[in-house]
Amino acid sequence: MRHPDRQFEPTPDSVRASAAHAVEHAIVVESLSKTYGDLIAVNNVSFKVRKGEVFAFLGPNGAGKTTTVEIIETVRSPTSGRVSVFGMDVTTHKSDIVPRIGVLPQGFNSFDRLTVRETIQYYARLFGRRTSDVEGLIDLVNLKDKRDSLFVTLSGGMKQRLGIAIALVNDPELVFLDEPTTGLDPHARRAVWDVMLGLKRKGKVVFLTTHYMEEAELVADTVAIISKGEIVAIGSPGDLVEHNANYMYLTLKSADSSAIDAVTRLDFKPDADSRGDVKIKVSTTEDVEAILAAIKVTGRTLPGIDVRKPNLEEAFLSLTTDTGPDAHRLRRSAS
Amino acid sequence: MTPRIILANLMVRLRSLSRERSAMFFALAFPVLLVLVFGAIFTKPEHLNFDLPVQDLDHTAASAKFIDSLAADGLFKAIPVPADAGAVQYAKEHALTLVFIIPRGFEAAQVQRLRQGDFSASVAATYVYDPSSTSVTTKLQSLNAFVAAANQQMSGTAPFITMTAQSILEKKYRFIEFFVPGIIAMAIMTSSLSGALNMNAELRQKGILRKLATTPMTRVDWLLSNILYQLILATLSTASILLVSFAVFDVRLDINLWLPLFVVLEVFAFVGFGMVLTPIAKEAESAAGAANAFLFPMMFLSGTFFPVELMPPFLQAFARALPLFYVNQGLRASMIFADALVAAKCAAITAGVAAVVFVAGAMVTRWNREA
Ligand SMILES: Nc1ncnc2c1ncn2[C@@H]1O[C@H](COP(=O)(O)OP(=O)(O)OP(=O)(O)O)[C@@H](O)[C@H]1O
Ligand SMILES: [Mg+2]
């Protein structure tokens, strides 16, 4: 497959290629940048979102997630680069794109003095969807008991769930959820995951922004990690862990000093915690075998060991920490 | 422009208003209250209808006729004081500031003078009064004038100088009739300006505009919804002010097509000002301050509560630079003075201001998140 983002000449060939992409990709972002004065909020970002996938944006606060998402939603304008949704440029086709997307903005808020049902009806009317299944949407986000309560009287999590219902009011093909589960209790969070997976089953595209690794790992097909306005890694959650957290942690329970000496002699860096457990970062299972053999030689027995593969969180930390994963680990052991 | 969207917005605004008592109060009840309070304070003296307690010690047909003539030109309303009461004591007990006493022998003296031509015949009337009362002076002046006229008549000669009053205005008007158009203009200005200003600032701050930007609503839909809502509010408040004024004070004002014209122009002008001020008042909290800083000088200096002619010349010149001045003047020209020329001039100036400010406001109103 060809990469249209490498081709800038408007040849008939490239036109055909991008038309083909329009079919396959819901979103194409090419060399997108956005600056606010001196601040580069988004720096030359390129990625694509396939139809039918859940795409997750992960990144520290201020990384540029919301800025990027809102440019794709046609709400902000790019400083440079090109963004297309369903093959249409966001800067020139706002009125064609908007009816086909649903948006939960970060920190969703609405009119204080409207009830839950009136709020959904209002947004349905804006989209010209008189026949929208208002009750069904209320059900979907579990707000049945609150359907006649004023917005101002809802809890933070309920407001957020109403925002998700409203994002679906126009039966969109592409749904943007900017931190949909921030502030939700564990039950509500799982319910929202179900909503997202349900959308995916219906063939919709979900563009998720989140700070929760387990959420991205569970629902996303593709995860993009963004840091300081740049995408530092993109791929399936599994790939990201594979490539960016290519190590294991071996933990020796209640290891004594002779065991630690044995490990140090093998050139590993043991890291003892306050409970006397020793954590060692290793690359292969051979490393684990070598360490256990060395301890055996000292004649000590260990009350227990634990070998753990890192998760997306570790991949995330390793990708978004300036000095790399070791610096982070040292900081943690120092405290 | 999508009527469906505009209608949906209108419903949201009206629903929210109906559920927010304080907003309802300031939008509709407050101006009506102002009319009631100021009407009550300032209407009485203009009627010049004094209660005048009169003690008739003569108790004859002539004295009764004299008392009737006191009330005849509508200046006084005679209140009888019992003849057997001590006047001073009675005044104190009943908190009266003035009691007029017709002495015994009134009829006898009158007969002596008119029938028998005895021009030395006279009566000495007395009044008991409270010198600490401020209103008594005015009453006394009127009473003295009345007595002087009666004496003149009794002298039997024709008066040398007579006076005829001619108002420079075609119609006589009372303070309340001056006040009502001012309150109408003020109520519309306040609700249009602070409505536009607070609404936009609040929606932006709360992030609602950000969500609305992801719907098919356009800026034009949004602006038209705001204008229509303010027009509805302005119509409601104008109607309630007029209804109360007619019912309570029986005002005589001409209601004609100039009124809706001025209402529409004023709404456009002050919604425009609200939109222009919105970027300055970025936070919802500072919006209220910005609104007041704009509204108060406008209210007090452009002839809402009193004629600008009462102000020093430099303030009068300043008043002429205020858009509300022309709304006030135009409304009064059409409602009180039936002066189409002045009304047309004021309408033209207001329309010009409205066009410029509304276009400027529409241009600076940020729809997307860039700000
Ligand atoms: N309207 C704006 N004006 C100026 N700077 C802005 C504006 N919006 C965003 N920024 C800046 O751009 C950068 C990226 O912000 P953005 O909101 O995209 O971050 P984010 O990744 O969504 O963060 P979070 O996880 O906290 O939501 C930040 O440094 C922010 O301060
Ligand atoms: Mg964000």
XYZ file of C-alpha atoms in Angstrom, chain A residues 34 36 66 70 73 75-77 94 98-99 103 105-115 118 122-123 125-128 130 150 166-167, chain B residues 4-5 7-9 11-13 15-17 19-20 199 202-203 205-208 210-217 222 367-371:
68
model
C -1.048 24.150 15.642
C -0.544 29.478 20.003
C -7.722 18.063 22.811
C -10.889 19.670 18.094
C -13.935 18.060 14.789
C -13.946 23.390 15.879
C -10.410 24.781 15.750
C -8.431 25.610 12.685
C -17.453 21.807 8.139
C -20.531 18.018 11.445
C -23.831 16.136 10.900
C -18.651 14.885 20.046
C -16.013 17.670 24.554
C -13.593 17.523 27.453
C -15.417 18.678 30.591
C -18.858 18.546 29.018
C -21.345 21.121 30.287
C -24.870 22.133 29.334
C -27.763 24.451 30.154
C -28.458 24.423 33.903
C -32.216 24.769 33.729
C -33.059 22.032 31.240
C -33.901 18.491 32.273
C -35.087 18.275 27.311
C -32.666 20.052 22.180
C -29.538 18.570 20.624
C -33.504 19.191 17.171
C -30.252 20.950 16.332
C -29.385 17.932 14.198
C -32.891 17.798 12.768
C -36.982 14.774 15.727
C -32.513 19.636 35.842
C -25.806 13.648 23.433
C -22.735 12.747 21.402
C -35.758 24.681 13.255
C -32.519 25.486 15.100
C -36.850 27.722 17.352
C -35.017 25.119 19.450
C -32.735 27.846 20.846
C -37.374 27.294 23.539
C -34.247 26.701 25.588
C -33.981 30.395 26.439
C -37.690 27.628 29.366
C -34.575 28.622 31.263
C -36.046 32.081 31.905
C -37.380 28.472 35.615
C -35.178 31.247 36.941
C -25.311 34.749 27.832
C -21.461 32.369 30.514
C -21.834 29.879 27.670
C -16.931 30.010 30.204
C -18.981 26.922 30.894
C -17.822 25.332 27.642
C -21.325 25.096 26.205
C -17.644 24.495 22.484
C -20.281 21.776 22.322
C -22.630 23.927 20.249
C -19.813 24.463 17.776
C -19.914 20.733 17.003
C -23.578 20.885 15.963
C -25.027 22.142 12.676
C -25.892 25.463 14.338
C -27.114 31.813 17.030
C -18.179 30.875 17.507
C -15.314 28.411 17.548
C -12.836 27.911 20.349
C -10.087 30.192 19.120
C -9.967 33.051 21.535
